[in-house]
Structures are given as structure tokens and as C-alpha cells.
Coordinates of C-alpha atoms in Angstrom, one line a residue:
M1 CA -55.5 28.0 -259.0
S2 CA -57.3 25.0 -257.6
T3 CA -60.1 25.3 -255.0
F4 CA -59.9 24.2 -251.4
A5 CA -62.2 21.2 -252.2
E6 CA -60.0 20.1 -255.1
R7 CA -56.9 20.3 -252.9
L8 CA -58.6 18.4 -250.1
K9 CA -59.7 15.7 -252.5
S10 CA -56.3 15.4 -254.0
A11 CA -54.7 14.9 -250.6
M12 CA -57.3 12.4 -249.6
D13 CA -56.8 10.4 -252.8
S14 CA -53.1 10.3 -252.3
K15 CA -53.6 8.8 -248.9
H16 CA -56.4 6.5 -250.0
L17 CA -58.7 8.1 -247.4
R18 CA -62.4 8.1 -247.4
Q19 CA -64.3 11.0 -245.7
S20 CA -65.0 8.8 -242.7
D21 CA -61.3 7.9 -242.4
L22 CA -60.3 11.6 -242.4
I23 CA -63.0 12.5 -239.8
Q24 CA -61.6 9.9 -237.5
L25 CA -58.0 11.1 -238.0
V26 CA -59.0 14.8 -237.5
N27 CA -60.9 14.1 -234.3
S28 CA -58.1 11.9 -232.9
I29 CA -55.5 14.7 -233.5
G30 CA -57.8 17.5 -232.5
E31 CA -59.0 15.8 -229.3
P32 CA -56.5 17.5 -227.0
S33 CA -57.5 21.0 -228.2
G34 CA -61.2 20.3 -228.3
V35 CA -61.5 20.2 -232.1
H36 CA -64.2 17.9 -233.4
I37 CA -65.9 17.6 -236.8
G38 CA -68.8 15.4 -238.0
K39 CA -70.1 14.0 -241.2
S40 CA -72.0 17.1 -242.2
H41 CA -68.9 19.3 -241.7
M42 CA -66.7 17.0 -243.9
S43 CA -69.4 16.9 -246.5
Q44 CA -69.4 20.7 -246.7
Y45 CA -65.6 20.8 -247.0
C46 CA -65.5 18.2 -249.8
S47 CA -68.3 19.7 -251.8
G48 CA -66.8 23.2 -251.6
K49 CA -69.8 24.7 -249.8
T50 CA -67.6 25.9 -247.0
V51 CA -64.0 26.2 -245.9
P52 CA -62.9 25.2 -242.4
R53 CA -61.8 27.5 -239.7
T54 CA -58.0 28.1 -239.4
D55 CA -57.6 25.7 -236.5
I56 CA -59.5 22.9 -238.2
L57 CA -57.7 23.5 -241.5
G58 CA -54.4 23.1 -239.6
I59 CA -55.5 19.8 -238.2
L60 CA -56.8 18.6 -241.6
A61 CA -53.4 19.4 -243.0
E62 CA -51.6 17.5 -240.2
A63 CA -53.9 14.5 -240.7
L64 CA -53.3 14.5 -244.5
G65 CA -49.6 15.0 -244.1
V66 CA -49.6 18.2 -246.2
S67 CA -48.6 21.8 -245.7
P68 CA -51.3 24.1 -244.2
R69 CA -50.2 26.8 -246.6
W70 CA -50.7 24.4 -249.6
L71 CA -54.1 23.3 -248.3
R72 CA -55.1 26.9 -247.8
G73 CA -54.1 27.7 -251.4
E74 CA -51.2 30.1 -250.5
T75 CA -48.7 28.2 -252.7
D76 CA -49.0 27.2 -256.3
S77 CA -47.3 23.9 -255.6
S78 CA -49.3 21.2 -257.3
A79 CA -48.1 18.5 -255.0
A80 CA -49.1 17.9 -251.4
S81 CA -45.9 18.0 -249.4
P82 CA -45.7 15.5 -246.5
I83 CA -44.9 17.1 -243.1
R84 CA -44.5 14.3 -240.7
T85 CA -44.0 10.6 -240.9
A86 CA -46.1 9.9 -237.7
T87 CA -49.2 11.4 -239.3
K88 CA -48.6 9.3 -242.5
K89 CA -48.6 6.2 -240.4
A90 CA -51.7 7.4 -238.6
A91 CA -53.6 7.0 -241.8
D92 CA -53.2 3.2 -241.4
N93 CA -55.6 3.5 -238.4
H94 CA -52.8 3.7 -235.8
I95 CA -50.7 6.4 -234.2
Y96 CA -47.0 5.7 -233.6
T97 CA -45.0 7.7 -231.1
G98 CA -41.5 6.3 -230.8
D99 CA -41.9 2.7 -229.6
T100 CA -45.5 3.3 -228.5
H101 CA -48.1 1.7 -230.7
M102 CA -51.7 3.0 -230.0
K103 CA -55.0 2.4 -231.8
Q104 CA -57.0 5.4 -232.8
L105 CA -59.9 6.3 -230.4
K106 CA -62.9 6.6 -232.6
K107 CA -66.2 8.2 -231.7
S108 CA -69.2 6.0 -231.1
T109 CA -71.2 4.9 -234.1
K110 CA -74.3 6.0 -232.2
L111 CA -73.3 9.6 -233.2
N112 CA -73.3 8.8 -237.0
D113 CA -76.9 10.0 -237.5
V114 CA -77.0 12.7 -234.9
L115 CA -77.2 16.2 -236.3
Y116 CA -77.6 19.6 -234.6
D117 CA -77.2 22.1 -237.4
V118 CA -78.3 25.0 -235.2
R119 CA -74.6 25.0 -234.5
G120 CA -73.5 23.1 -237.7
P121 CA -71.5 23.9 -240.9
V122 CA -73.0 27.3 -241.6
V123 CA -72.0 28.4 -238.1
D124 CA -68.6 26.9 -238.7
E125 CA -68.3 29.1 -241.7
A126 CA -69.4 32.1 -239.7
N127 CA -66.8 31.4 -237.1
R128 CA -64.1 31.1 -239.8
M129 CA -65.1 34.5 -241.1
I130 CA -65.1 36.0 -237.6
D131 CA -61.6 34.6 -237.1
E132 CA -60.6 36.6 -240.2
G133 CA -61.9 39.8 -238.6
I134 CA -65.3 39.9 -240.5
N135 CA -68.2 41.2 -238.4
I136 CA -71.2 38.9 -238.5
L137 CA -74.8 39.7 -237.5
K138 CA -75.9 36.5 -235.7
L139 CA -79.6 35.7 -236.0
N140 CA -79.2 32.0 -235.4
I141 CA -79.4 31.4 -231.6
G142 CA -82.0 32.5 -229.0
N143 CA -79.5 33.9 -226.6
P144 CA -81.0 37.1 -225.1
A145 CA -77.9 38.6 -223.2
P146 CA -75.8 39.6 -226.2
F147 CA -78.7 41.7 -227.5
G148 CA -79.0 43.8 -224.3
F149 CA -81.7 41.8 -222.4
R150 CA -81.0 41.5 -218.7
A151 CA -82.3 39.4 -215.9
P152 CA -84.6 41.0 -213.3
E153 CA -82.4 42.8 -210.7
E154 CA -84.1 40.9 -207.9
V155 CA -82.9 37.6 -209.4
L156 CA -79.3 38.8 -209.7
H157 CA -79.4 40.2 -206.2
D158 CA -80.6 36.9 -204.7
F159 CA -78.1 34.9 -206.8
R160 CA -75.2 37.0 -205.3
Q161 CA -76.6 36.6 -201.8
Q162 CA -77.1 32.9 -202.0
A163 CA -74.0 31.8 -203.9
V164 CA -71.9 31.3 -200.8
N165 CA -74.4 28.8 -199.6
C166 CA -74.4 26.8 -202.8
E167 CA -71.0 25.1 -202.7
G168 CA -72.2 21.6 -202.0
Y169 CA -74.4 19.1 -203.9
S170 CA -78.1 19.3 -203.6
D171 CA -80.5 16.4 -203.8
S172 CA -80.1 14.8 -207.2
K173 CA -83.5 16.2 -208.2
G174 CA -82.8 19.7 -206.8
L175 CA -83.2 21.9 -203.7
F176 CA -86.4 21.5 -201.9
S177 CA -87.2 25.2 -202.1
T178 CA -86.6 25.2 -205.8
R179 CA -88.8 22.2 -206.5
K180 CA -91.5 23.6 -204.2
A181 CA -91.6 26.8 -206.3
I182 CA -91.8 24.7 -209.5
M183 CA -94.6 22.6 -208.0
Q184 CA -96.6 25.7 -207.1
Y185 CA -96.0 27.0 -210.7
A186 CA -97.4 23.6 -211.9
Q187 CA -100.5 24.1 -209.8
L188 CA -101.0 27.5 -211.4
K189 CA -100.9 25.8 -214.8
N190 CA -103.4 23.2 -213.6
I191 CA -101.0 20.3 -214.0
P192 CA -102.5 17.5 -212.0
N193 CA -101.1 15.0 -209.5
V194 CA -97.7 16.7 -209.0
E195 CA -95.7 16.1 -205.8
I196 CA -92.2 17.4 -204.9
S197 CA -90.7 14.0 -205.9
D198 CA -92.1 14.4 -209.4
I199 CA -89.9 17.5 -210.2
Y200 CA -86.4 17.3 -211.5
T201 CA -84.1 20.3 -212.0
G202 CA -81.5 20.2 -214.8
N203 CA -78.6 22.1 -216.3
G204 CA -81.1 23.6 -218.7
A205 CA -84.1 21.7 -219.9
S206 CA -81.8 20.3 -222.6
E207 CA -80.1 18.0 -220.2
L208 CA -83.4 16.6 -219.0
I209 CA -84.7 16.1 -222.5
N210 CA -81.6 13.9 -223.2
L211 CA -82.1 12.1 -219.9
S212 CA -85.7 11.4 -220.6
M213 CA -85.0 9.9 -224.0
Q214 CA -82.2 7.7 -222.6
A215 CA -84.5 6.4 -219.9
L216 CA -87.4 5.5 -222.4
L217 CA -86.1 4.3 -225.7
D218 CA -84.8 0.9 -226.7
D219 CA -83.2 0.4 -230.2
G220 CA -85.9 0.7 -232.8
D221 CA -88.5 2.3 -230.6
E222 CA -90.4 5.2 -232.3
I223 CA -91.3 8.6 -231.0
L224 CA -93.4 11.2 -232.8
I225 CA -91.7 14.5 -233.1
P226 CA -93.0 17.6 -234.9
S227 CA -91.6 18.9 -238.2
P228 CA -90.2 21.5 -237.9
D229 CA -88.8 20.8 -234.5
Y230 CA -86.2 22.0 -232.0
P231 CA -83.5 19.6 -233.3
L232 CA -82.4 18.5 -229.9
W233 CA -85.5 16.3 -229.7
T234 CA -84.6 14.4 -232.8
A235 CA -80.9 14.2 -231.9
T236 CA -81.4 12.9 -228.4
A237 CA -84.0 10.3 -229.5
T238 CA -81.6 9.1 -232.2
L239 CA -78.7 9.0 -229.7
A240 CA -80.8 6.9 -227.4
G241 CA -81.3 4.3 -230.2
G242 CA -84.8 5.4 -231.0
K243 CA -86.3 6.4 -234.3
A244 CA -87.6 9.9 -234.6
V245 CA -90.8 9.9 -236.7
H246 CA -91.8 13.4 -237.8
Y247 CA -95.4 14.5 -238.0
I248 CA -96.2 17.7 -240.0
C249 CA -97.1 21.0 -238.5
D250 CA -99.3 22.8 -241.1
E251 CA -98.2 26.2 -242.1
Q252 CA -101.6 26.9 -243.7
S253 CA -103.2 26.3 -240.2
E254 CA -100.9 28.7 -238.3
W255 CA -98.3 25.9 -237.9
N256 CA -100.6 23.7 -235.8
P257 CA -100.0 20.0 -235.7
D258 CA -101.7 17.9 -238.4
I259 CA -103.6 15.4 -236.2
A260 CA -104.4 13.1 -239.1
D261 CA -100.7 13.0 -240.2
M262 CA -99.7 12.3 -236.6
E263 CA -102.1 9.4 -236.2
S264 CA -101.1 7.9 -239.6
K265 CA -97.5 7.6 -238.3
I266 CA -98.3 5.6 -235.1
T267 CA -97.1 2.0 -235.2
D268 CA -96.8 -0.8 -232.6
R269 CA -93.3 0.6 -231.9
T270 CA -94.5 4.1 -231.1
K271 CA -94.0 5.0 -227.4
A272 CA -94.6 8.7 -227.1
I273 CA -95.7 12.0 -228.7
V274 CA -93.6 15.1 -228.4
I275 CA -95.1 18.6 -228.7
I276 CA -93.3 21.9 -228.6
N277 CA -95.8 24.6 -227.4
P278 CA -95.1 27.4 -227.8
N279 CA -93.2 26.2 -230.8
N280 CA -89.6 26.8 -231.7
P281 CA -89.0 27.6 -234.6
T282 CA -92.4 28.7 -235.8
G283 CA -93.7 30.7 -232.8
A284 CA -97.0 28.8 -232.9
L285 CA -99.3 28.7 -229.8
Y286 CA -101.5 25.7 -229.9
P287 CA -105.2 26.2 -229.1
R288 CA -106.9 24.1 -226.5
E289 CA -108.9 22.2 -229.1
I290 CA -105.7 21.0 -230.8
L291 CA -104.2 19.9 -227.5
E292 CA -107.4 18.0 -226.6
Q293 CA -107.2 16.2 -230.0
I294 CA -103.5 15.2 -229.3
A295 CA -104.5 14.0 -225.8
D296 CA -107.3 11.9 -227.3
L297 CA -104.9 10.4 -229.8
A298 CA -102.5 9.5 -227.0
R299 CA -105.3 8.0 -225.0
R300 CA -106.6 5.8 -227.9
H301 CA -103.1 4.5 -228.6
G302 CA -101.7 4.2 -225.1
L303 CA -98.9 6.8 -225.6
M304 CA -97.2 9.1 -223.1
I305 CA -96.7 12.8 -223.9
F306 CA -93.6 15.0 -223.7
S307 CA -94.4 18.7 -223.7
D308 CA -91.6 21.3 -224.3
E309 CA -93.0 24.5 -222.9
M310 CA -89.9 26.7 -222.6
Y311 CA -91.6 29.7 -224.1
D312 CA -94.9 29.6 -222.1
R313 CA -94.3 33.0 -220.5
L314 CA -93.5 34.7 -223.8
V315 CA -97.0 34.6 -225.2
M316 CA -98.2 37.8 -227.1
D317 CA -101.5 39.3 -228.4
G318 CA -103.4 38.3 -225.2
G319 CA -103.1 34.6 -226.0
E320 CA -103.4 31.9 -223.4
H321 CA -100.9 29.1 -223.0
V322 CA -102.4 25.8 -222.0
S323 CA -100.3 22.9 -220.7
I324 CA -101.4 19.7 -222.3
A325 CA -100.8 17.9 -219.0
S326 CA -103.7 19.9 -217.5
L327 CA -106.0 18.3 -220.1
A328 CA -104.8 14.7 -219.5
P329 CA -104.9 13.7 -215.9
D330 CA -105.4 10.0 -217.0
L331 CA -102.2 10.0 -219.1
F332 CA -98.6 10.1 -218.1
C333 CA -97.1 13.4 -219.1
V334 CA -93.7 15.0 -218.8
T335 CA -93.5 18.8 -219.0
F336 CA -90.3 20.8 -219.6
S337 CA -89.6 24.4 -218.9
G338 CA -87.0 26.7 -217.5
L339 CA -85.8 30.3 -217.0
S340 CA -83.4 30.7 -219.9
K341 CA -85.8 32.6 -222.1
S342 CA -88.5 34.1 -219.7
H343 CA -85.9 35.5 -217.4
M344 CA -83.1 36.1 -220.0
I345 CA -80.5 34.0 -218.2
A346 CA -79.7 31.4 -220.8
G347 CA -76.1 31.1 -219.4
F348 CA -77.3 30.2 -215.9
R349 CA -78.5 26.8 -217.3
I350 CA -81.5 26.1 -215.1
G351 CA -84.5 24.1 -216.4
W352 CA -86.9 21.6 -215.0
M353 CA -89.0 18.5 -215.8
I354 CA -92.4 17.8 -214.2
L355 CA -94.0 14.3 -214.1
S356 CA -97.8 14.3 -213.9
G357 CA -101.0 12.4 -214.4
N358 CA -101.1 8.6 -214.4
K359 CA -97.8 7.8 -212.8
R360 CA -98.8 4.3 -211.9
I361 CA -98.2 3.1 -215.4
A362 CA -94.8 4.6 -215.5
K363 CA -93.2 3.2 -212.4
D364 CA -90.4 1.4 -214.2
Y365 CA -89.7 4.4 -216.4
I366 CA -89.5 6.7 -213.4
E367 CA -87.0 4.3 -211.8
G368 CA -84.9 4.8 -214.9
L369 CA -85.2 8.5 -214.6
N370 CA -84.1 8.4 -211.0
M371 CA -81.1 6.2 -211.8
L372 CA -79.9 8.6 -214.5
S373 CA -80.6 11.7 -212.3
N374 CA -78.6 10.2 -209.5
M375 CA -75.7 9.4 -211.8
R376 CA -75.2 13.1 -212.7
L377 CA -75.4 13.9 -208.9
C378 CA -77.4 17.2 -209.3
S379 CA -77.9 20.2 -211.5
N380 CA -75.9 23.4 -210.7
V381 CA -77.0 24.6 -207.3
P382 CA -76.3 28.4 -207.6
A383 CA -78.8 28.5 -210.5
Q384 CA -81.3 26.4 -208.6
S385 CA -81.2 28.9 -205.8
I386 CA -82.9 31.7 -207.7
V387 CA -85.9 29.7 -209.1
Q388 CA -88.1 30.6 -206.1
T389 CA -87.4 34.3 -206.6
A390 CA -87.8 34.1 -210.4
L391 CA -91.1 32.4 -210.4
G392 CA -92.6 34.2 -207.4
G393 CA -91.2 37.7 -208.0
Y394 CA -91.6 40.5 -210.5
Q395 CA -92.1 39.1 -214.0
S396 CA -90.1 41.7 -216.1
V397 CA -90.7 39.6 -219.3
K398 CA -94.3 40.9 -219.3
N399 CA -93.1 44.3 -220.2
Y400 CA -91.3 42.9 -223.3
I401 CA -94.3 41.1 -224.8
V402 CA -96.9 43.9 -224.9
P403 CA -97.2 46.8 -227.4
G404 CA -94.2 49.1 -226.8
G405 CA -92.1 46.3 -225.4
R406 CA -89.0 45.2 -227.1
V407 CA -89.9 41.6 -228.1
Y408 CA -93.4 42.7 -229.3
E409 CA -92.1 45.6 -231.4
Q410 CA -89.2 43.6 -232.8
R411 CA -91.7 40.8 -233.8
E412 CA -93.9 43.4 -235.5
F413 CA -91.0 44.9 -237.4
I414 CA -89.4 41.7 -238.7
Y415 CA -92.8 40.1 -239.7
N416 CA -93.8 43.2 -241.7
A417 CA -90.3 43.6 -243.2
L418 CA -90.2 40.0 -244.3
I419 CA -93.6 39.8 -245.9
N420 CA -92.8 42.9 -247.9
I421 CA -89.9 41.1 -249.6
P422 CA -91.0 39.7 -253.0
G423 CA -90.9 35.9 -252.8
I424 CA -91.1 35.7 -248.9
T425 CA -94.2 34.8 -246.9
A426 CA -94.5 34.2 -243.1
V427 CA -97.0 33.3 -240.4
K428 CA -96.8 35.8 -237.6
P429 CA -95.4 34.1 -234.4
R430 CA -97.6 34.3 -231.4
A431 CA -95.0 33.5 -228.8
G432 CA -91.2 33.3 -228.3
F433 CA -88.7 35.2 -230.4
Y434 CA -88.4 33.3 -233.6
I435 CA -90.0 33.5 -237.0
F436 CA -89.9 30.8 -239.7
P437 CA -90.5 32.5 -243.1
K438 CA -91.0 30.7 -246.4
M439 CA -89.2 31.3 -249.6
D440 CA -90.6 30.9 -253.1
V441 CA -88.2 28.2 -254.3
K442 CA -89.4 28.4 -257.9
K443 CA -88.7 32.1 -258.0
F444 CA -85.2 31.8 -256.5
H445 CA -84.5 28.3 -258.0
I446 CA -83.5 27.1 -254.5
T447 CA -82.9 23.3 -254.1
D448 CA -80.5 23.5 -251.2
D449 CA -81.5 25.6 -248.2
E450 CA -78.1 25.1 -246.5
Q451 CA -76.4 26.5 -249.6
F452 CA -78.8 29.5 -249.5
A453 CA -77.8 30.2 -245.8
L454 CA -74.1 29.9 -246.7
D455 CA -74.4 32.2 -249.7
F456 CA -76.4 34.8 -247.7
L457 CA -73.8 34.6 -244.9
R458 CA -70.8 35.1 -247.3
E459 CA -72.4 37.9 -249.3
K460 CA -74.2 39.8 -246.6
R461 CA -72.5 38.7 -243.4
V462 CA -75.8 37.7 -241.7
L463 CA -76.1 34.3 -240.0
I464 CA -79.4 32.5 -240.1
V465 CA -80.4 28.8 -239.8
Q466 CA -81.8 26.9 -242.7
G467 CA -85.1 25.1 -242.4
S468 CA -83.5 21.6 -242.8
G469 CA -81.7 22.4 -239.5
F470 CA -85.1 21.9 -237.8
N471 CA -85.9 18.7 -239.6
W472 CA -88.1 20.4 -242.2
K473 CA -87.8 18.4 -245.4
Q474 CA -88.4 21.1 -248.1
P475 CA -85.6 23.6 -248.9
D476 CA -88.0 26.5 -248.5
H477 CA -87.7 27.9 -245.0
F478 CA -85.3 29.5 -242.6
R479 CA -85.4 30.8 -239.0
I480 CA -84.6 34.3 -237.8
V481 CA -84.2 35.2 -234.2
F482 CA -85.7 38.6 -233.6
L483 CA -83.9 39.4 -230.3
P484 CA -81.8 42.2 -231.9
R485 CA -83.1 45.8 -231.7
V486 CA -85.1 47.1 -234.6
E487 CA -82.2 48.9 -236.1
M488 CA -80.2 45.7 -236.4
L489 CA -83.3 43.8 -237.7
K490 CA -83.7 46.5 -240.3
E491 CA -80.1 46.0 -241.4
A492 CA -80.7 42.3 -241.7
A493 CA -84.1 42.6 -243.6
D494 CA -82.6 45.2 -246.0
A495 CA -79.6 42.8 -246.6
L496 CA -82.0 39.9 -247.3
A497 CA -84.1 41.9 -249.7
D498 CA -81.1 43.1 -251.6
F499 CA -79.6 39.6 -251.7
L500 CA -82.8 38.0 -253.0
R501 CA -83.2 40.6 -255.8
T502 CA -80.6 38.8 -257.8
Y503 CA -80.1 35.4 -256.0
R504 CA -80.7 32.3 -258.0
Q505 CA -79.2 28.9 -257.2

């Protein structure tokens, strides 16, 4: 019996289709139903690393003009059987419907190098398994609600009370009361020179990160981004036409940025430095002296600073979070945060962006930000309406991050469980709810971390994200979300230990 990858290649060869051709066909046929695949998905299918979900497999079959049952391997027929003439003609880069002749609508080439593997091929394989009725323990996304975390009751109460008054647009930057609360929060963080007009609300900080990259980068402009990173930064910089240049965060130094490596990668095309503090995926909390060195570096080279501080209220062990903007009143800084993690309301989609410091040198850039902000009209108003309550009211997250609290105890458990597995080491995270352990690749003969994640998923039904999904170049790390209760984390750790006893690539 042939494998799925062999049948796929056979059907592609018979149609004289390259992978890129098939991707375009699939996305054209799948558009009405919202099905979309990228280069990394197709590469996984063709290499045999994963099998597509049922809905994607059906569209692949349609695009190739073969029977879905044949492609799935449910028939021993050695020949791919055509199923419709229109699809066969579609392979010639056109779609024919009766007398209508239409060109295919292809995705922009700007997306060719954009990757977001936090929801990539490994997740696709997990979804395929779920479709088949297999239960998967998901440790891939920092989404608090499915693991029993709830927003403060006061926040939900105010959301219900104010929803009826949130039916219209707000100012493009957000409600005055919302931005006033954020401005006061910025003052508590000692972020200098911030006015109401310097605050933008977004549908999560993710929207604003994308907007900020689009406003800044021309084709070929460079921006320094940490490795490992939250991959949205690299993706949005690439989409904007820029070049993401990754500086190393040093695991031997508690994952702090390597300042010498950062400076060595500055060129005359570099426009900005991105820091993620507290860091996702490592959980590092940057000390003041490191932040001062980064500010000095930006000062010497005339760079602006983007600071992603989404986890600043999830700091453990008595640590202090310092906003780099508070150390750089003479530089132009953009600081991002939101309520998704600190208030356990990721689905509300409310984040913000604060401009601070030397805004005189950024007048033209700010004009671009305002233009893009106006184009999207405003962020969702019901979620904006609870920011004042959330930032000024009872901070229930504080109970989670101290001894006896869920996040603290779950961190303690997963850290100790991981470092007790032969071949696994880890730096204890100081903030957030992620850990980024290291594997002994010589012991396990690992050369492909994505394959490791797929193999672990298929054998133990646990979903993690490989280190390369965070733009880490070596195949020796993976990220685990420690939001599940200790009982579930124990199940995952036991499964990993058992898997690694015999696993070799």
C-alpha cells in the first residue's frame, strides 16, 4: 500500500504540478469555505511528515482531479481517477465554468516568506486527529479560559452593564476613559511624556504590532528582533517588506539578550530594536542593567525601541518589571500591552500601544500610525469599556503568581518535572506561563524539531510547539504552556518522559 505522500506526488506528477501550483489551486477552490494552506503545510504533506485534515484532503483531491478515497488510501487502485473536467482545466491556471473564463486569484507574494508556526503544520495534524475523535492535550497556545481561568467578576459585571452603550464607533484611537486609564497606568510604570493622544487601543496588541510595522518599514529596512521571539514580530516585519534580523538571547544568562550580538547586527538599514519583556517563549524577566544597555545601544545608533510587555503583570518570585521606556526619555519608544493574559480575557481582544519619549523625531511616523488607525475605524468598543475597571480594580492575577497560586504552582511543577527527565534541561521562567526547555539532540539524535513535535503528538497525543516556531535556529528546544492544572501537566510530563526513553530520530 502506498503512502499518502507517494499518492500525492503521483497525482501531482500526472498533472505536471509543482507544490506552488497546487497551493494556488487548493486556496482558490477552498476560498469559499475558508480553507487556506501555505508553503510549510504543503511541504509537510509532500514529505510525509503529516497528513491533511479531512476537509483539506477533499480539496486537494478536487484540485488534483482524483478520488478522495484514493488519495486517502482507502482503495488499492494504482491510478488516480479524474473526477471533474473543470478542475483538470483549472490546472492550466484558469477556472472554466460553462462559458465563463476566469483567472485564478492568487495570494500576494508578500506572504511567501511569512510563517506563524504556533498555528502551523503540527497544529493542522492535531486538528486532523481531533476530527477523527482523538483527544489531544493542547500545550501550544497561551489561552487561559479553556483551563479554568476566569476574568475578575467586576470586569464581567461592568462589561454586561456597558455593552448596551457600546454599539457605535469610538474615536479611532479608543474611548477617552479607556485611554485615560492606560495613560495613568503608564504613569505608574514611569513611562515619560505620555498624553492621551499617544495611546492607541487595538483588537489585541497583535493588531497594533502589525500596524506599527506597516507604518515604519520600507522594502529592505531591517529591524532587530530577539531569537527566540514571539513569531508575530518576525511575520509582521516580513509582511511589511522589512527584514527581521534576529539577535540571540543567551540561555546561559537566563535568556537575557546578548548585547554584543545585538550591536554586531546593526547596519545602516536598521531602524528599530524589538524587545519582548517579560519574554515569550522563555519567561525571562530582563533586569534594569540589561535594559539600560539596550537603551544606550539605541541611543548610539539612533534607533527607536518597540517593547512588548504583555506579561508585565505576571511576574513571580518578587521580581520587578521595568519598562524600558522609563529609562529612555530621550528616545522614541512604543510600548505594547493588554488584558488578554493578566485578566484572562484573551477572547475579548483588547490591547494597547503607548508612544513615549522623544516624539519630535517621529512626527512623520506618527502621521502614518494615525492614518492606519483611522483606516480600521476603531478597535472593538465593548472590550474597551472594561479597561478602566480592569486596570483600576481588584487585580485577581496577583493571587495566581504567589506560592499557593495556580500559575506559580504549575510553573514549579512543570519546571521540576522537566529537569528530572534525562536529556532535558530548562531555565526556570520568572514571568508569564511558558517554559522553553532544551533537549540533548546528541542523545536523541534530533535534527528536525518539527518532526519531533509531530512524532510526540502522534504517539502521546500531546501538542507542543517546536523551537523553530519561535525563530530559534537549532532543533533543540520546544515550548510548553503551563496553564493546565498540575494533574494535566503531570500527564504531559509523564508522557514526554516515556516518549524520550526510546525516541531517536
